[in-house]
Amino acid sequence: MTTAASSVADALVEMILGHLSPGASLPSEAELANQFAVSRLTIREAVKMLEGRGLLELARGRRAVVREPDGSAFNDFVVSLIHNDPKGLFDLVELRISLETMSARLAAKRASRAGLQALESAMQGMRESAVDYNAAIAAGTDAEPADRRFHDFDLQFHEALATASGNRVVAFLFEAMSASLRESFSMSRRGQTMRGSTREDTVIAHQAVLDAVRAGKERAAGEAMRQHLTDTERDIRAHFSNTGN
């Protein structure tokens, strides 16, 4: 059954999406109550619903403010899916293959000088972290900090590629998946080790994408990314095979 608060919430969504920009304030509770012919309590309930959906930001003593879209709701869904059903990671990889293959092709077509610099910076970070990781392993010291940096630069590369694509929806979706991607990277890395692959193999795979993007070769960029993510899927399967899931 639809409540008065949910009906008002739906109307407010139309108002927000159709007429208000991020950072704009809603009308006062009294104005909204008069506009929708409901009580101020109903308005408060409706506004709280939209806060929960990530559309509004509330603070004591001021009107509700329209939030900048950040993809948190989508991210929460994907993280929950992975935690409740680890094989949901394969759904994520399927999405990544479609999304990032397109992203790589678009980046090869549209990447600016700044976009290429961001990709090259991430690549350099991956290379240096891989060297630090191997040095720590050889010395018998803690390699975890270097491995975390490698993960961070890996994610940074994919984020930079999404931005370089020039497609704001692609960039938004990738940002929304960041937490779940970190988890998939961790499982992929374990599976990679089981298959006998190394951090250097990952660096080479990313370099192939970057080289094609820099050369403006759309098809080659897409195929390099598809191959990398196909290998990622194999790594995750190796991880699950070892854990018995």
PDB file of C-alpha atoms in Angstrom:
ATOM      1  CA  MET A   1       0.000   0.000   0.000  1.00  0.00           C
ATOM      2  CA  THR A   2       1.339   3.409  -0.980  1.00  0.00           C
ATOM      3  CA  THR A   3       1.639   5.793   1.954  1.00  0.00           C
ATOM      4  CA  ALA A   4       1.299   9.567   1.845  1.00  0.00           C
ATOM      5  CA  ALA A   5       5.016   9.896   2.617  1.00  0.00           C
ATOM      6  CA  SER A   6       6.042   7.599  -0.260  1.00  0.00           C
ATOM      7  CA  SER A   7       3.766   9.494  -2.667  1.00  0.00           C
ATOM      8  CA  VAL A   8       5.345  12.774  -1.596  1.00  0.00           C
ATOM      9  CA  ALA A   9       8.802  11.202  -1.903  1.00  0.00           C
ATOM     10  CA  ASP A  10       8.044  10.208  -5.517  1.00  0.00           C
ATOM     11  CA  ALA A  11       6.916  13.763  -6.276  1.00  0.00           C
ATOM     12  CA  LEU A  12      10.053  15.168  -4.659  1.00  0.00           C
ATOM     13  CA  VAL A  13      12.219  12.878  -6.806  1.00  0.00           C
ATOM     14  CA  GLU A  14      10.609  14.390  -9.913  1.00  0.00           C
ATOM     15  CA  MET A  15      11.252  17.870  -8.517  1.00  0.00           C
ATOM     16  CA  ILE A  16      14.901  17.069  -7.734  1.00  0.00           C
ATOM     17  CA  LEU A  17      15.718  15.352 -11.009  1.00  0.00           C
ATOM     18  CA  GLY A  18      13.773  17.773 -13.165  1.00  0.00           C
ATOM     19  CA  HIS A  19      14.369  21.158 -11.599  1.00  0.00           C
ATOM     20  CA  LEU A  20      17.104  21.186  -8.937  1.00  0.00           C
ATOM     21  CA  SER A  21      20.873  20.971  -9.287  1.00  0.00           C
ATOM     22  CA  PRO A  22      23.280  19.416  -6.767  1.00  0.00           C
ATOM     23  CA  GLY A  23      23.763  21.851  -3.868  1.00  0.00           C
ATOM     24  CA  ALA A  24      20.301  23.404  -4.242  1.00  0.00           C
ATOM     25  CA  SER A  25      18.003  23.489  -1.222  1.00  0.00           C
ATOM     26  CA  LEU A  26      14.471  22.134  -1.090  1.00  0.00           C
ATOM     27  CA  PRO A  27      11.665  24.502  -0.143  1.00  0.00           C
ATOM     28  CA  SER A  28      10.926  24.659   3.586  1.00  0.00           C
ATOM     29  CA  GLU A  29       8.854  21.978   5.307  1.00  0.00           C
ATOM     30  CA  ALA A  30       5.971  24.436   5.614  1.00  0.00           C
ATOM     31  CA  GLU A  31       6.076  25.289   1.906  1.00  0.00           C
ATOM     32  CA  LEU A  32       6.208  21.620   0.904  1.00  0.00           C
ATOM     33  CA  ALA A  33       3.405  20.705   3.314  1.00  0.00           C
ATOM     34  CA  ASN A  34       1.249  23.420   1.754  1.00  0.00           C
ATOM     35  CA  GLN A  35       2.200  22.394  -1.794  1.00  0.00           C
ATOM     36  CA  PHE A  36       1.338  18.712  -1.284  1.00  0.00           C
ATOM     37  CA  ALA A  37      -1.513  19.277   1.180  1.00  0.00           C
ATOM     38  CA  VAL A  38       0.007  17.002   3.823  1.00  0.00           C
ATOM     39  CA  SER A  39       1.374  17.432   7.321  1.00  0.00           C
ATOM     40  CA  ARG A  40       4.924  18.551   8.071  1.00  0.00           C
ATOM     41  CA  LEU A  41       5.479  15.133   9.660  1.00  0.00           C
ATOM     42  CA  THR A  42       4.683  13.499   6.305  1.00  0.00           C
ATOM     43  CA  ILE A  43       7.165  15.845   4.610  1.00  0.00           C
ATOM     44  CA  ARG A  44       9.850  14.867   7.146  1.00  0.00           C
ATOM     45  CA  GLU A  45       9.216  11.169   6.475  1.00  0.00           C
ATOM     46  CA  ALA A  46       9.425  11.691   2.707  1.00  0.00           C
ATOM     47  CA  VAL A  47      12.653  13.675   3.012  1.00  0.00           C
ATOM     48  CA  LYS A  48      14.171  10.961   5.227  1.00  0.00           C
ATOM     49  CA  MET A  49      13.316   8.399   2.540  1.00  0.00           C
ATOM     50  CA  LEU A  50      15.234  10.416  -0.036  1.00  0.00           C
ATOM     51  CA  GLU A  51      18.156  10.849   2.331  1.00  0.00           C
ATOM     52  CA  GLY A  52      18.307   7.053   2.573  1.00  0.00           C
ATOM     53  CA  ARG A  53      18.358   6.837  -1.217  1.00  0.00           C
ATOM     54  CA  GLY A  54      21.309   9.217  -1.371  1.00  0.00           C
ATOM     55  CA  LEU A  55      19.406  12.051  -3.059  1.00  0.00           C
ATOM     56  CA  LEU A  56      19.348  14.510  -0.160  1.00  0.00           C
ATOM     57  CA  GLU A  57      21.710  15.640   2.566  1.00  0.00           C
ATOM     58  CA  LEU A  58      20.188  16.603   5.908  1.00  0.00           C
ATOM     59  CA  ALA A  59      21.671  18.754   8.648  1.00  0.00           C
ATOM     60  CA  ARG A  60      20.103  20.144  11.797  1.00  0.00           C
ATOM     61  CA  GLY A  61      18.849  23.685  11.453  1.00  0.00           C
ATOM     62  CA  ARG A  62      18.865  23.962   7.666  1.00  0.00           C
ATOM     63  CA  ARG A  63      16.824  22.872   4.677  1.00  0.00           C
ATOM     64  CA  ALA A  64      17.491  19.586   2.895  1.00  0.00           C
ATOM     65  CA  VAL A  65      20.139  19.929   0.181  1.00  0.00           C
ATOM     66  CA  VAL A  66      20.324  17.995  -3.107  1.00  0.00           C
ATOM     67  CA  ARG A  67      23.375  15.722  -3.059  1.00  0.00           C
ATOM     68  CA  GLU A  68      25.908  15.268  -5.824  1.00  0.00           C
ATOM     69  CA  PRO A  69      25.311  11.782  -7.314  1.00  0.00           C
ATOM     70  CA  ASP A  70      27.959   9.386  -5.975  1.00  0.00           C
ATOM     71  CA  GLY A  71      26.766   5.877  -6.796  1.00  0.00           C
ATOM     72  CA  SER A  72      26.786   4.771  -3.162  1.00  0.00           C
ATOM     73  CA  ALA A  73      23.488   2.890  -3.452  1.00  0.00           C
ATOM     74  CA  PHE A  74      24.750   0.885  -6.432  1.00  0.00           C
ATOM     75  CA  ASN A  75      28.045   0.221  -4.680  1.00  0.00           C
ATOM     76  CA  ASP A  76      26.211  -1.030  -1.578  1.00  0.00           C
ATOM     77  CA  PHE A  77      24.149  -3.389  -3.738  1.00  0.00           C
ATOM     78  CA  VAL A  78      27.201  -4.907  -5.457  1.00  0.00           C
ATOM     79  CA  VAL A  79      29.137  -5.285  -2.191  1.00  0.00           C
ATOM     80  CA  SER A  80      26.120  -6.948  -0.571  1.00  0.00           C
ATOM     81  CA  LEU A  81      25.744  -9.295  -3.542  1.00  0.00           C
ATOM     82  CA  ILE A  82      29.382 -10.365  -3.314  1.00  0.00           C
ATOM     83  CA  HIS A  83      29.257 -10.880   0.446  1.00  0.00           C
ATOM     84  CA  ASN A  84      26.049 -12.922   0.341  1.00  0.00           C
ATOM     85  CA  ASP A  85      27.018 -14.915  -2.749  1.00  0.00           C
ATOM     86  CA  PRO A  86      30.746 -14.801  -3.559  1.00  0.00           C
ATOM     87  CA  LYS A  87      30.020 -16.114  -7.047  1.00  0.00           C
ATOM     88  CA  GLY A  88      28.398 -12.740  -7.626  1.00  0.00           C
ATOM     89  CA  LEU A  89      31.940 -11.699  -8.446  1.00  0.00           C
ATOM     90  CA  PHE A  90      31.493 -13.417 -11.809  1.00  0.00           C
ATOM     91  CA  ASP A  91      28.482 -11.183 -12.484  1.00  0.00           C
ATOM     92  CA  LEU A  92      30.737  -8.239 -11.722  1.00  0.00           C
ATOM     93  CA  VAL A  93      33.460  -9.527 -14.074  1.00  0.00           C
ATOM     94  CA  GLU A  94      30.899  -9.984 -16.884  1.00  0.00           C
ATOM     95  CA  LEU A  95      29.804  -6.380 -16.386  1.00  0.00           C
ATOM     96  CA  ARG A  96      33.421  -5.208 -16.337  1.00  0.00           C
ATOM     97  CA  ILE A  97      34.231  -7.019 -19.586  1.00  0.00           C
ATOM     98  CA  SER A  98      31.429  -5.174 -21.386  1.00  0.00           C
ATOM     99  CA  LEU A  99      31.928  -1.832 -19.679  1.00  0.00           C
ATOM    100  CA  GLU A 100      35.718  -1.645 -19.686  1.00  0.00           C
ATOM    101  CA  THR A 101      36.173  -2.994 -23.201  1.00  0.00           C
ATOM    102  CA  MET A 102      33.988  -0.129 -24.373  1.00  0.00           C
ATOM    103  CA  SER A 103      35.820   2.252 -22.024  1.00  0.00           C
ATOM    104  CA  ALA A 104      39.200   1.286 -23.497  1.00  0.00           C
ATOM    105  CA  ARG A 105      37.955   1.741 -27.064  1.00  0.00           C
ATOM    106  CA  LEU A 106      36.502   5.159 -26.253  1.00  0.00           C
ATOM    107  CA  ALA A 107      39.677   6.214 -24.437  1.00  0.00           C
ATOM    108  CA  ALA A 108      41.722   5.315 -27.537  1.00  0.00           C
ATOM    109  CA  LYS A 109      39.448   7.616 -29.504  1.00  0.00           C
ATOM    110  CA  ARG A 110      39.056  10.489 -27.034  1.00  0.00           C
ATOM    111  CA  ALA A 111      41.824  10.514 -24.409  1.00  0.00           C
ATOM    112  CA  SER A 112      43.286  13.957 -23.799  1.00  0.00           C
ATOM    113  CA  ARG A 113      46.895  14.672 -22.843  1.00  0.00           C
ATOM    114  CA  ALA A 114      45.800  14.911 -19.199  1.00  0.00           C
ATOM    115  CA  GLY A 115      43.977  11.602 -19.507  1.00  0.00           C
ATOM    116  CA  LEU A 116      47.071   9.882 -20.881  1.00  0.00           C
ATOM    117  CA  GLN A 117      49.191  11.387 -18.116  1.00  0.00           C
ATOM    118  CA  ALA A 118      46.812   9.990 -15.491  1.00  0.00           C
ATOM    119  CA  LEU A 119      47.089   6.527 -17.050  1.00  0.00           C
ATOM    120  CA  GLU A 120      50.871   6.742 -17.253  1.00  0.00           C
ATOM    121  CA  SER A 121      51.085   7.873 -13.622  1.00  0.00           C
ATOM    122  CA  ALA A 122      49.046   4.864 -12.504  1.00  0.00           C
ATOM    123  CA  MET A 123      51.229   2.565 -14.607  1.00  0.00           C
ATOM    124  CA  GLN A 124      54.383   3.984 -13.030  1.00  0.00           C
ATOM    125  CA  GLY A 125      52.905   3.430  -9.592  1.00  0.00           C
ATOM    126  CA  MET A 126      52.110  -0.183 -10.456  1.00  0.00           C
ATOM    127  CA  ARG A 127      55.641  -0.809 -11.719  1.00  0.00           C
ATOM    128  CA  GLU A 128      57.276   0.696  -8.638  1.00  0.00           C
ATOM    129  CA  SER A 129      54.937  -1.151  -6.272  1.00  0.00           C
ATOM    130  CA  ALA A 130      55.668  -4.443  -8.047  1.00  0.00           C
ATOM    131  CA  VAL A 131      59.418  -3.837  -7.583  1.00  0.00           C
ATOM    132  CA  ASP A 132      58.882  -3.007  -3.889  1.00  0.00           C
ATOM    133  CA  TYR A 133      56.726  -6.110  -3.451  1.00  0.00           C
ATOM    134  CA  ASN A 134      59.355  -8.402  -4.966  1.00  0.00           C
ATOM    135  CA  ALA A 135      62.096  -6.770  -2.898  1.00  0.00           C
ATOM    136  CA  ALA A 136      60.109  -7.325   0.296  1.00  0.00           C
ATOM    137  CA  ILE A 137      59.484 -10.972  -0.584  1.00  0.00           C
ATOM    138  CA  ALA A 138      63.188 -11.509  -1.346  1.00  0.00           C
ATOM    139  CA  ALA A 139      64.204  -9.855   1.921  1.00  0.00           C
ATOM    140  CA  GLY A 140      61.648 -11.783   3.954  1.00  0.00           C
ATOM    141  CA  THR A 141      59.961  -8.589   5.144  1.00  0.00           C
ATOM    142  CA  ASP A 142      56.311  -7.542   5.129  1.00  0.00           C
ATOM    143  CA  ALA A 143      55.174  -7.236   1.503  1.00  0.00           C
ATOM    144  CA  GLU A 144      51.589  -6.283   2.373  1.00  0.00           C
ATOM    145  CA  PRO A 145      52.094  -2.455   2.186  1.00  0.00           C
ATOM    146  CA  ALA A 146      53.590  -2.736  -1.308  1.00  0.00           C
ATOM    147  CA  ASP A 147      50.789  -5.084  -2.354  1.00  0.00           C
ATOM    148  CA  ARG A 148      48.169  -2.604  -1.110  1.00  0.00           C
ATOM    149  CA  ARG A 149      49.839   0.162  -3.113  1.00  0.00           C
ATOM    150  CA  PHE A 150      49.791  -2.082  -6.161  1.00  0.00           C
ATOM    151  CA  HIS A 151      46.039  -2.596  -5.680  1.00  0.00           C
ATOM    152  CA  ASP A 152      45.532   1.158  -5.308  1.00  0.00           C
ATOM    153  CA  PHE A 153      47.418   2.014  -8.489  1.00  0.00           C
ATOM    154  CA  ASP A 154      45.654  -0.825 -10.347  1.00  0.00           C
ATOM    155  CA  LEU A 155      42.286   0.662  -9.405  1.00  0.00           C
ATOM    156  CA  GLN A 156      43.576   4.131 -10.246  1.00  0.00           C
ATOM    157  CA  PHE A 157      44.472   2.939 -13.746  1.00  0.00           C
ATOM    158  CA  HIS A 158      40.969   1.611 -14.392  1.00  0.00           C
ATOM    159  CA  GLU A 159      39.388   4.769 -12.968  1.00  0.00           C
ATOM    160  CA  ALA A 160      41.619   6.929 -15.165  1.00  0.00           C
ATOM    161  CA  LEU A 161      40.656   4.863 -18.201  1.00  0.00           C
ATOM    162  CA  ALA A 162      36.956   5.319 -17.453  1.00  0.00           C
ATOM    163  CA  THR A 163      37.488   9.076 -17.134  1.00  0.00           C
ATOM    164  CA  ALA A 164      39.551   9.170 -20.337  1.00  0.00           C
ATOM    165  CA  SER A 165      36.656   7.520 -22.178  1.00  0.00           C
ATOM    166  CA  GLY A 166      34.845  10.844 -22.035  1.00  0.00           C
ATOM    167  CA  ASN A 167      31.606   9.058 -21.109  1.00  0.00           C
ATOM    168  CA  ARG A 168      30.309  10.379 -17.784  1.00  0.00           C
ATOM    169  CA  VAL A 169      27.993   7.412 -17.231  1.00  0.00           C
ATOM    170  CA  VAL A 170      30.888   4.959 -17.627  1.00  0.00           C
ATOM    171  CA  ALA A 171      32.993   7.005 -15.198  1.00  0.00           C
ATOM    172  CA  PHE A 172      30.097   7.178 -12.722  1.00  0.00           C
ATOM    173  CA  LEU A 173      29.441   3.433 -12.839  1.00  0.00           C
ATOM    174  CA  PHE A 174      33.113   2.657 -12.350  1.00  0.00           C
ATOM    175  CA  GLU A 175      33.321   4.973  -9.344  1.00  0.00           C
ATOM    176  CA  ALA A 176      30.217   3.288  -7.948  1.00  0.00           C
ATOM    177  CA  MET A 177      31.908  -0.126  -8.168  1.00  0.00           C
ATOM    178  CA  SER A 178      35.156   0.914  -6.459  1.00  0.00           C
ATOM    179  CA  ALA A 179      34.676  -0.979  -3.176  1.00  0.00           C
ATOM    180  CA  SER A 180      33.580  -4.187  -4.894  1.00  0.00           C
ATOM    181  CA  LEU A 181      36.464  -3.887  -7.353  1.00  0.00           C
ATOM    182  CA  ARG A 182      38.959  -3.760  -4.493  1.00  0.00           C
ATOM    183  CA  GLU A 183      37.528  -7.021  -3.204  1.00  0.00           C
ATOM    184  CA  SER A 184      37.659  -8.629  -6.637  1.00  0.00           C
ATOM    185  CA  PHE A 185      41.271  -7.474  -7.077  1.00  0.00           C
ATOM    186  CA  SER A 186      42.205  -9.199  -3.819  1.00  0.00           C
ATOM    187  CA  MET A 187      40.636 -12.509  -4.838  1.00  0.00           C
ATOM    188  CA  SER A 188      42.050 -12.229  -8.342  1.00  0.00           C
ATOM    189  CA  ARG A 189      45.535 -11.701  -6.944  1.00  0.00           C
ATOM    190  CA  ARG A 190      45.293 -14.870  -4.832  1.00  0.00           C
ATOM    191  CA  GLY A 191      44.108 -16.856  -7.836  1.00  0.00           C
ATOM    192  CA  GLN A 192      46.858 -15.324  -9.961  1.00  0.00           C
ATOM    193  CA  THR A 193      49.466 -16.585  -7.501  1.00  0.00           C
ATOM    194  CA  MET A 194      47.918 -20.064  -7.584  1.00  0.00           C
ATOM    195  CA  ARG A 195      48.154 -20.054 -11.398  1.00  0.00           C
ATOM    196  CA  GLY A 196      51.808 -19.042 -11.246  1.00  0.00           C
ATOM    197  CA  SER A 197      51.331 -15.535 -12.616  1.00  0.00           C
ATOM    198  CA  THR A 198      53.060 -12.477 -11.169  1.00  0.00           C
ATOM    199  CA  ARG A 199      52.550  -8.773 -10.585  1.00  0.00           C
ATOM    200  CA  GLU A 200      54.705  -8.204 -13.658  1.00  0.00           C
ATOM    201  CA  ASP A 201      52.149 -10.091 -15.766  1.00  0.00           C
ATOM    202  CA  THR A 202      49.495  -7.663 -14.542  1.00  0.00           C
ATOM    203  CA  VAL A 203      51.729  -4.704 -15.372  1.00  0.00           C
ATOM    204  CA  ILE A 204      52.293  -6.067 -18.903  1.00  0.00           C
ATOM    205  CA  ALA A 205      48.525  -6.503 -19.417  1.00  0.00           C
ATOM    206  CA  HIS A 206      47.843  -2.908 -18.374  1.00  0.00           C
ATOM    207  CA  GLN A 207      50.729  -1.612 -20.468  1.00  0.00           C
ATOM    208  CA  ALA A 208      49.201  -3.266 -23.545  1.00  0.00           C
ATOM    209  CA  VAL A 209      45.982  -1.332 -22.921  1.00  0.00           C
ATOM    210  CA  LEU A 210      47.858   1.929 -22.407  1.00  0.00           C
ATOM    211  CA  ASP A 211      49.998   1.457 -25.528  1.00  0.00           C
ATOM    212  CA  ALA A 212      46.900   0.911 -27.667  1.00  0.00           C
ATOM    213  CA  VAL A 213      45.093   3.890 -26.126  1.00  0.00           C
ATOM    214  CA  ARG A 214      48.118   6.144 -26.649  1.00  0.00           C
ATOM    215  CA  ALA A 215      48.353   5.015 -30.290  1.00  0.00           C
ATOM    216  CA  GLY A 216      44.651   5.661 -30.851  1.00  0.00           C
ATOM    217  CA  LYS A 217      44.012   2.010 -31.775  1.00  0.00           C
ATOM    218  CA  GLU A 218      40.453   1.464 -30.619  1.00  0.00           C
ATOM    219  CA  ARG A 219      40.100  -2.223 -31.504  1.00  0.00           C
ATOM    220  CA  ALA A 220      43.488  -3.140 -30.023  1.00  0.00           C
ATOM    221  CA  ALA A 221      42.688  -1.264 -26.808  1.00  0.00           C
ATOM    222  CA  GLY A 222      39.377  -3.087 -26.443  1.00  0.00           C
ATOM    223  CA  GLU A 223      40.918  -6.485 -27.138  1.00  0.00           C
ATOM    224  CA  ALA A 224      43.782  -5.872 -24.687  1.00  0.00           C
ATOM    225  CA  MET A 225      41.283  -5.016 -21.963  1.00  0.00           C
ATOM    226  CA  ARG A 226      39.086  -8.003 -22.820  1.00  0.00           C
ATOM    227  CA  GLN A 227      42.088 -10.327 -22.566  1.00  0.00           C
ATOM    228  CA  HIS A 228      43.119  -8.829 -19.231  1.00  0.00           C
ATOM    229  CA  LEU A 229      39.648  -9.263 -17.749  1.00  0.00           C
ATOM    230  CA  THR A 230      39.335 -12.794 -19.138  1.00  0.00           C
ATOM    231  CA  ASP A 231      42.539 -13.614 -17.273  1.00  0.00           C
ATOM    232  CA  THR A 232      41.057 -11.930 -14.189  1.00  0.00           C
ATOM    233  CA  GLU A 233      38.042 -14.230 -14.417  1.00  0.00           C
ATOM    234  CA  ARG A 234      40.384 -17.251 -14.575  1.00  0.00           C
ATOM    235  CA  ASP A 235      42.207 -15.977 -11.498  1.00  0.00           C
ATOM    236  CA  ILE A 236      38.981 -15.625  -9.530  1.00  0.00           C
ATOM    237  CA  ARG A 237      37.908 -19.130 -10.564  1.00  0.00           C
ATOM    238  CA  ALA A 238      41.286 -20.432  -9.352  1.00  0.00           C
ATOM    239  CA  HIS A 239      40.692 -18.696  -6.022  1.00  0.00           C
ATOM    240  CA  PHE A 240      37.274 -20.294  -5.575  1.00  0.00           C
ATOM    241  CA  SER A 241      38.561 -23.677  -6.703  1.00  0.00           C
ATOM    242  CA  ASN A 242      41.155 -23.555  -3.950  1.00  0.00           C
ATOM    243  CA  THR A 243      38.648 -22.477  -1.276  1.00  0.00           C
ATOM    244  CA  GLY A 244      36.139 -25.139  -2.332  1.00  0.00           C
ATOM    245  CA  ASN A 245      33.323 -22.649  -3.044  1.00  0.00           C
TER     246      ASN A 245
END
